[in-house]
PDB file of C-alpha atoms in Angstrom:
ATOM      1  CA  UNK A   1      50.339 110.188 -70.253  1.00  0.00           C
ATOM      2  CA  UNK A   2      51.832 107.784 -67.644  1.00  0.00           C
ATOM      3  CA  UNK A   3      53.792 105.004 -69.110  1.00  0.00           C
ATOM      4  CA  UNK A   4      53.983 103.012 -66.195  1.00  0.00           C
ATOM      5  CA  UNK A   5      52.382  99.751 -66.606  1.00  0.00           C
ATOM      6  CA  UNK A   6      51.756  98.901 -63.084  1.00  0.00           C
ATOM      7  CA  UNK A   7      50.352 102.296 -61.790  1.00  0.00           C
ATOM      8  CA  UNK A   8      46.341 102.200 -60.971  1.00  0.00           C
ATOM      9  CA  UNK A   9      43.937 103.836 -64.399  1.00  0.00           C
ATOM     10  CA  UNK A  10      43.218 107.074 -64.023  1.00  0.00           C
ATOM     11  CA  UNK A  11      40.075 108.967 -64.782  1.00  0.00           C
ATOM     12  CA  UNK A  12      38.922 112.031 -65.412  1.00  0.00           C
ATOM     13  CA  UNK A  13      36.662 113.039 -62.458  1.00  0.00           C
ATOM     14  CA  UNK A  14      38.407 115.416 -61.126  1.00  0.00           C
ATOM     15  CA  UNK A  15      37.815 117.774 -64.595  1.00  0.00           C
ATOM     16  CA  UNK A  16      33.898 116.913 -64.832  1.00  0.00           C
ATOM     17  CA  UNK A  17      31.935 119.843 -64.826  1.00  0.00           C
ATOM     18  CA  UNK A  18      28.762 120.680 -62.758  1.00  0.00           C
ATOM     19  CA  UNK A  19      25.432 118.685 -63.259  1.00  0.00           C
ATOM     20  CA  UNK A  20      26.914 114.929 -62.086  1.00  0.00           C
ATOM     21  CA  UNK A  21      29.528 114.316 -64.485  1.00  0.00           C
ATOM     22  CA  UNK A  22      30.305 115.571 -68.016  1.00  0.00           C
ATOM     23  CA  UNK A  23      26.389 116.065 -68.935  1.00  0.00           C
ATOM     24  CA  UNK A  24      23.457 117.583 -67.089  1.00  0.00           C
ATOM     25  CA  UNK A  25      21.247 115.521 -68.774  1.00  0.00           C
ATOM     26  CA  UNK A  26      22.706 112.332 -66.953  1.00  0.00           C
ATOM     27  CA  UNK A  27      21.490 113.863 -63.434  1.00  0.00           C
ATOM     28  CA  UNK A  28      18.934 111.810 -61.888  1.00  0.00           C
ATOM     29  CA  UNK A  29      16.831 114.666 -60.733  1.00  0.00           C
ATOM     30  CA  UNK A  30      16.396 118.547 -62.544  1.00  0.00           C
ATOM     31  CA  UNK A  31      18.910 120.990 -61.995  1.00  0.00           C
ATOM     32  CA  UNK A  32      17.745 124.456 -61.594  1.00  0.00           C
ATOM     33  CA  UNK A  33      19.555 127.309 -60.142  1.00  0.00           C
ATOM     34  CA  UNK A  34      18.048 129.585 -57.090  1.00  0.00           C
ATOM     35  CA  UNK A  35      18.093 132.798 -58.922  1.00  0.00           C
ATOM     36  CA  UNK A  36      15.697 131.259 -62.112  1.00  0.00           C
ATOM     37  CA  UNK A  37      14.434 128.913 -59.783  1.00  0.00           C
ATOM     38  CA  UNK A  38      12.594 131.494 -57.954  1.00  0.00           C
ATOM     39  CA  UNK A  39      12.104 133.715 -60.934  1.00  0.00           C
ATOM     40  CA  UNK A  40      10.243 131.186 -62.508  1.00  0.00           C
ATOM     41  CA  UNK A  41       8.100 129.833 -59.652  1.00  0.00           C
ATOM     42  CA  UNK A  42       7.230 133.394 -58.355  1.00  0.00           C
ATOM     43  CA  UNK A  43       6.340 134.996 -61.909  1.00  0.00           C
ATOM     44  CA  UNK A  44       4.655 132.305 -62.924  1.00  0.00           C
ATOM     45  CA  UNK A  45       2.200 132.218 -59.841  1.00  0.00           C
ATOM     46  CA  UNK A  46       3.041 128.983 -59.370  1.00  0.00           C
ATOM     47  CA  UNK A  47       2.330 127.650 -62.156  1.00  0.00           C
ATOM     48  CA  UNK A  48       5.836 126.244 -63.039  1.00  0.00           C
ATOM     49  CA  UNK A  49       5.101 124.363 -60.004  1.00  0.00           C
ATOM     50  CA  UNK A  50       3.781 121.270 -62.246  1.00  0.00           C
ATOM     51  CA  UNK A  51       6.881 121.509 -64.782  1.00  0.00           C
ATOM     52  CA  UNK A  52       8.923 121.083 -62.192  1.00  0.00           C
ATOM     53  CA  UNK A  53       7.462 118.478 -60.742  1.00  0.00           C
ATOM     54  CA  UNK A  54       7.335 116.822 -64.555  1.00  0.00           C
ATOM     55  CA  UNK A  55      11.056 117.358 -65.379  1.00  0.00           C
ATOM     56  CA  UNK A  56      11.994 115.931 -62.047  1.00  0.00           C
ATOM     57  CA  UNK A  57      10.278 112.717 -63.016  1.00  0.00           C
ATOM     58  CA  UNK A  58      10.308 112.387 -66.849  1.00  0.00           C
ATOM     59  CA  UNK A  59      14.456 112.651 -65.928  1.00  0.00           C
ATOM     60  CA  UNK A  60      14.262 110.055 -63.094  1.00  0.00           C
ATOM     61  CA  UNK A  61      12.182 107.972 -65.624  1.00  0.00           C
ATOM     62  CA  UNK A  62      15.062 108.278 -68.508  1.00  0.00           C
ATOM     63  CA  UNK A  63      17.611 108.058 -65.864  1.00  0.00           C
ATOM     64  CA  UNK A  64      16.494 104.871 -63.609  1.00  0.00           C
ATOM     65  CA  UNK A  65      13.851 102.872 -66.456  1.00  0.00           C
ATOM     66  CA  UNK A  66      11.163 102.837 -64.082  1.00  0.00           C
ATOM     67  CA  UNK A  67       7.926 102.142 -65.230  1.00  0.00           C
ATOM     68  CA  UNK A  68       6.087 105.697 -64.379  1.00  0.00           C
ATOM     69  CA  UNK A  69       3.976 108.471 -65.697  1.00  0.00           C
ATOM     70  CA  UNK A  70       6.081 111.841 -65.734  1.00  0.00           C
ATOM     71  CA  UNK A  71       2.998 114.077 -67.183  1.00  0.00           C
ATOM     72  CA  UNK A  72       0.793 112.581 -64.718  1.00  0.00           C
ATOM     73  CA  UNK A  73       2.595 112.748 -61.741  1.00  0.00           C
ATOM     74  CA  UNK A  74       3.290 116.732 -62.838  1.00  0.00           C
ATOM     75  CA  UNK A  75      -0.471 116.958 -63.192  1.00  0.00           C
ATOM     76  CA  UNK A  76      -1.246 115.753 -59.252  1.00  0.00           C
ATOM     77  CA  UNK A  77       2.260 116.220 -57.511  1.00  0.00           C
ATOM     78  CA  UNK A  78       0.721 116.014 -54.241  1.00  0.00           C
ATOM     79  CA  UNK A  79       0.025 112.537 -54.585  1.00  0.00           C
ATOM     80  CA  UNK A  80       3.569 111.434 -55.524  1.00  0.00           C
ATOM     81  CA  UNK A  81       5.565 114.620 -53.903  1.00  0.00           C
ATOM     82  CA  UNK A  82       6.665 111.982 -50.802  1.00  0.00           C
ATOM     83  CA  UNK A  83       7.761 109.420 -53.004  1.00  0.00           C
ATOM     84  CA  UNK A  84      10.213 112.006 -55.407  1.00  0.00           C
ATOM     85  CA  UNK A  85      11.298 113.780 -51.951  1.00  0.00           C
ATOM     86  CA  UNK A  86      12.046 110.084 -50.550  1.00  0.00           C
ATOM     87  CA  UNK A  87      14.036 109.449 -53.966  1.00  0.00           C
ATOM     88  CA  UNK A  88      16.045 112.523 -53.716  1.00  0.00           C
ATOM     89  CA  UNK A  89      17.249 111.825 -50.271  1.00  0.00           C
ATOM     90  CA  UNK A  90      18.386 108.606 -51.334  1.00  0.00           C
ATOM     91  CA  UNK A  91      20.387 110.135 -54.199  1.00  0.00           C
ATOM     92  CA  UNK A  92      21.835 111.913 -51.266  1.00  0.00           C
ATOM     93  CA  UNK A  93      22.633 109.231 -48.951  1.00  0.00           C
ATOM     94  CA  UNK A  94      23.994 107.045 -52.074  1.00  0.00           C
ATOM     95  CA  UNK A  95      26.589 109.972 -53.155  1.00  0.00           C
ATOM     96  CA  UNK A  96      27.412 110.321 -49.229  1.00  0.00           C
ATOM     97  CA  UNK A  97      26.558 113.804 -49.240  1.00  0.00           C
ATOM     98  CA  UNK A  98      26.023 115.576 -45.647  1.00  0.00           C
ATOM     99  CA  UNK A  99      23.233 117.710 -46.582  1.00  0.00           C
ATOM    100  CA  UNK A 100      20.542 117.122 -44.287  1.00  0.00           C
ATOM    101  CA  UNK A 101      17.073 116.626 -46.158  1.00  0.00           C
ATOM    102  CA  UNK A 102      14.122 115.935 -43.726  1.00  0.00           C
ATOM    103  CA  UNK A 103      11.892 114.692 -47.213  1.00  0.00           C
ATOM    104  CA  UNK A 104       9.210 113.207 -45.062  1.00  0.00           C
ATOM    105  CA  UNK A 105       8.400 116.514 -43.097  1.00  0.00           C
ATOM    106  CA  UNK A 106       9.032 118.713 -46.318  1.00  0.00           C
ATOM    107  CA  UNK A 107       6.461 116.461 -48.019  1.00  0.00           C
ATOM    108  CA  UNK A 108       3.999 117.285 -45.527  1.00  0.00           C
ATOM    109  CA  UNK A 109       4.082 120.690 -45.808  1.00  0.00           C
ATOM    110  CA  UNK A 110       3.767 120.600 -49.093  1.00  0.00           C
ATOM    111  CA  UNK A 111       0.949 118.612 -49.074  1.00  0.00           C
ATOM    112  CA  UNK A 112      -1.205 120.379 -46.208  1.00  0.00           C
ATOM    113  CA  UNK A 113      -0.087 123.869 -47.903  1.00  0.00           C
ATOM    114  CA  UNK A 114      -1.356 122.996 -50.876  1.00  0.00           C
ATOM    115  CA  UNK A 115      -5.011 121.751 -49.662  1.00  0.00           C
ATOM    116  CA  UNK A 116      -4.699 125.127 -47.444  1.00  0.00           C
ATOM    117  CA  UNK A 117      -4.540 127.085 -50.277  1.00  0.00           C
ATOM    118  CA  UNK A 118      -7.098 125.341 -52.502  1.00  0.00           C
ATOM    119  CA  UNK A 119      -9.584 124.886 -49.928  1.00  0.00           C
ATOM    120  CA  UNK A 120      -9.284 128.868 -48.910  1.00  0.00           C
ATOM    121  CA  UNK A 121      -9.818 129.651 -52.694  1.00  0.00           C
ATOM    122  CA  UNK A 122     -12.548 128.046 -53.001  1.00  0.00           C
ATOM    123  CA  UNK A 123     -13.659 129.778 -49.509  1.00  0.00           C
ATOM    124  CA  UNK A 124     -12.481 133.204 -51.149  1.00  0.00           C
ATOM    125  CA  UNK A 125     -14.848 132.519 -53.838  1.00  0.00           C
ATOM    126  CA  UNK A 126     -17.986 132.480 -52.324  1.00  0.00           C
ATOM    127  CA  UNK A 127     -16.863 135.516 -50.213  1.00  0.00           C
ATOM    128  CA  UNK A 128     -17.119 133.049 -47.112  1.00  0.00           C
ATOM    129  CA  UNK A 129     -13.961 133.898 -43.954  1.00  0.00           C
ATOM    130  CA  UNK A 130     -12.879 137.426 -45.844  1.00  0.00           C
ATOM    131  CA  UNK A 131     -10.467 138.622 -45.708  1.00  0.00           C
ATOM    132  CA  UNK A 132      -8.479 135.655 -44.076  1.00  0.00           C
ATOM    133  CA  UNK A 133      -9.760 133.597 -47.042  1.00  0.00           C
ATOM    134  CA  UNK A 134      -8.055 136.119 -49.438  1.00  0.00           C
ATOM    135  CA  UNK A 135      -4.810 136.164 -47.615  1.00  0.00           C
ATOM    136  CA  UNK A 136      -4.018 132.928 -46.535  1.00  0.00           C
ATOM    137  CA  UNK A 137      -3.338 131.703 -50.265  1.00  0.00           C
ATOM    138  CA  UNK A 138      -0.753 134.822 -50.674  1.00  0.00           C
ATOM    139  CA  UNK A 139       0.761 132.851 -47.563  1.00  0.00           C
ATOM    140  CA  UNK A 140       0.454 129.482 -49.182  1.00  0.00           C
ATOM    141  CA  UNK A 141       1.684 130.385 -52.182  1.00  0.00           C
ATOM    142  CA  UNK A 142       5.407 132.092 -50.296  1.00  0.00           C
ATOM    143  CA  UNK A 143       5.643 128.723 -48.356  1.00  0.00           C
ATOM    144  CA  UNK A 144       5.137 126.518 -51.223  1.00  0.00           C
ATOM    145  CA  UNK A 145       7.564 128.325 -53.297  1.00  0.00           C
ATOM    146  CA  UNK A 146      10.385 128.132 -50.131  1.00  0.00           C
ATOM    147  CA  UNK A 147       9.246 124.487 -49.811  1.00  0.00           C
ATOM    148  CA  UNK A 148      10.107 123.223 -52.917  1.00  0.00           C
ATOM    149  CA  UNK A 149      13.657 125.376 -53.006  1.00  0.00           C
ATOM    150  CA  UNK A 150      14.456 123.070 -50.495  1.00  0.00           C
ATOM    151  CA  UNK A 151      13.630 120.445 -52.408  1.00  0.00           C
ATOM    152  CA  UNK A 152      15.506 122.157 -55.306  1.00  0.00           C
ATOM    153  CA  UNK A 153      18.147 122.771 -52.666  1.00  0.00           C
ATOM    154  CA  UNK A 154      18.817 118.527 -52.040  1.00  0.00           C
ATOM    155  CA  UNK A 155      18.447 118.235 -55.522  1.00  0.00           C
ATOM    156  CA  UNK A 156      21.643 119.893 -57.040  1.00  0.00           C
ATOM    157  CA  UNK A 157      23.356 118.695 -54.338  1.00  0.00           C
ATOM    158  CA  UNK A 158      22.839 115.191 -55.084  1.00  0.00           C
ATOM    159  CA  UNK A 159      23.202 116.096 -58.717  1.00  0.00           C
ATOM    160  CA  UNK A 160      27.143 117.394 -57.682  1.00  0.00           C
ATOM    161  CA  UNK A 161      25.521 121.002 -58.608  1.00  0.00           C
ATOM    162  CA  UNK A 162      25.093 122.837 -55.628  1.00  0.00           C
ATOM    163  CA  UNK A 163      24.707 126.081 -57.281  1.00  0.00           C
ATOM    164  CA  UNK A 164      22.746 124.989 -60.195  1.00  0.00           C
ATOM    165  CA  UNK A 165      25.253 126.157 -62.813  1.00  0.00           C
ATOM    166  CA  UNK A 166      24.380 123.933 -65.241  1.00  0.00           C
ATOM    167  CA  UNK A 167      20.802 125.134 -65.928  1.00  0.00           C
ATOM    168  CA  UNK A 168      21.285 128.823 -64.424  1.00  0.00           C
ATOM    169  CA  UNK A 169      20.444 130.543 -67.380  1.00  0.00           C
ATOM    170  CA  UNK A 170      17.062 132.305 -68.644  1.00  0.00           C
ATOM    171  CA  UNK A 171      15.650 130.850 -72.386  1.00  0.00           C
ATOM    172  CA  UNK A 172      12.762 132.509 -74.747  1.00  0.00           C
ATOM    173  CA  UNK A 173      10.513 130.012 -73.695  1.00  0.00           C
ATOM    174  CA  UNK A 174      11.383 131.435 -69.632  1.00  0.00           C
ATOM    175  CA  UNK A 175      10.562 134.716 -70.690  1.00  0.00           C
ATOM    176  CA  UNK A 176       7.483 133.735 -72.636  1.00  0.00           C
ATOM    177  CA  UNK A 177       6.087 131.983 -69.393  1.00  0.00           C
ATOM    178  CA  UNK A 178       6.586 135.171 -67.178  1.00  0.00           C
ATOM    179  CA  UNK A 179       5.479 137.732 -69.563  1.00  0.00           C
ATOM    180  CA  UNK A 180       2.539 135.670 -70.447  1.00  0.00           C
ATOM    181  CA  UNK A 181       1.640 135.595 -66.696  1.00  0.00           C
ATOM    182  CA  UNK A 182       2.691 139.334 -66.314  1.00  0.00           C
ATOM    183  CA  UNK A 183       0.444 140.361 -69.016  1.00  0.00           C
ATOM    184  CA  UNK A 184      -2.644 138.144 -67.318  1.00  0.00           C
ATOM    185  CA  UNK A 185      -1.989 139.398 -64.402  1.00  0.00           C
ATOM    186  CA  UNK A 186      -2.083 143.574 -65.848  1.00  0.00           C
ATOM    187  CA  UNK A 187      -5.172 142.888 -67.649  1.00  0.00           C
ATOM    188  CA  UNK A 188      -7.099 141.538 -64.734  1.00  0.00           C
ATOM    189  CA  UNK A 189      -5.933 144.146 -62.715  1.00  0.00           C
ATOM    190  CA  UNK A 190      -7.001 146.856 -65.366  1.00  0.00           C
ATOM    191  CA  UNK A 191     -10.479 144.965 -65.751  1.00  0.00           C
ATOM    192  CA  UNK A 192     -10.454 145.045 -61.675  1.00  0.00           C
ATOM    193  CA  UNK A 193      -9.959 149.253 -61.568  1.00  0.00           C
ATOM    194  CA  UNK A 194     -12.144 149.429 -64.352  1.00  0.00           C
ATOM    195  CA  UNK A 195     -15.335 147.516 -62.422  1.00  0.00           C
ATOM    196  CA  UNK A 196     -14.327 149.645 -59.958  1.00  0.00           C
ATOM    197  CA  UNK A 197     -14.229 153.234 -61.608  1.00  0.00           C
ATOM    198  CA  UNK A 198     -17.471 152.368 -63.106  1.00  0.00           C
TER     199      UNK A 198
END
């Protein structure tokens, strides 16, 4: 404790822990790490792709008031992916971080993967430009996944989390997602080789 009157306050900042300040939950933007980052987005098929995109708003939405949709803008993030890219690199610029985050650019590719990759599925479909119309979504799907990292990326950093420690570690409900997708993905397979063998 320092007695003297005259000396400036003194906080605590240097002893906050990862996650912008004391609690995680007072980022602006979700914290992920890369390792479950990428765990989740790849084993989900992409699929973990919308709750990202929900938990990044619903916690900008808690954390700023505005006046927005969270679910919604989970549901069709390719409508509002510029707009949350533009609002992480002001986070950025506002802390005075030095990470360089091109948003606009990143936002593009997001956007013109994703129409890539649904417009070649529905291609795929109705066996129309096979087998480029198989493989480009495989190709789409890698890109969107590095895409958003980058994203993710920007995000801790603004958050004063570069590493994602805060949110780094695996739950049940993780695990459920994954194994749930797993499992699809075997029995589709199996129903595949068995059209096949028969």
């Amino acid at each position: 404790m320092n007695l003297n009157p005259y000396s400036p306050p003194q906080t605590a900042l240097d002893q906050r822990s990862p996650g912008e300040g004391t609690n995680p939950s007072k980022s602006e933007f979700y914290v992920v790490s890369r390792r479950k980052f990428f765990l989740l987005f790849y084993l989900t098929l992409g699929f973990y792709d919308y709750y990202w995109f929900y938990r990044n708003w619903a916690i900008y939405k808690a954390r700023t008031g505005e006046s927005i949709w969270p679910v919604m803008r989970g549901i069709f993030p390719i409508f509002f992916v510029w707009s949350l890219f533009a609002g992480v690199d002001r986070s950025l610029k506002r802390g005075q971080q030095t990470h360089f985050f091109n948003h606009a650019r990143l936002g593009s590719v997001y956007v013109v993967a994703s129409v890539v990759g649904h417009a070649c599925n529905k291609l795929s479909d109705k066996n129309i430009g096979s087998p480029y119309t198989d493989w480009i979504p495989l190709a789409v799907f890698i890109t969107l996944g590095y895409t958003l990292w980058q994203a993710q990326k920007a995000i801790n950093i603004a958050c004063n989390d570069p590493q994602g420690e805060s949110n780094s570690s695996l739950t049940w409900a993780n695990y459920s997602w994954m194994g749930a997708t797993l499992l699809i993905v075997a029995l589709t397979l199996y129903a595949i080789v068995s059209g096949v063998a028969d």
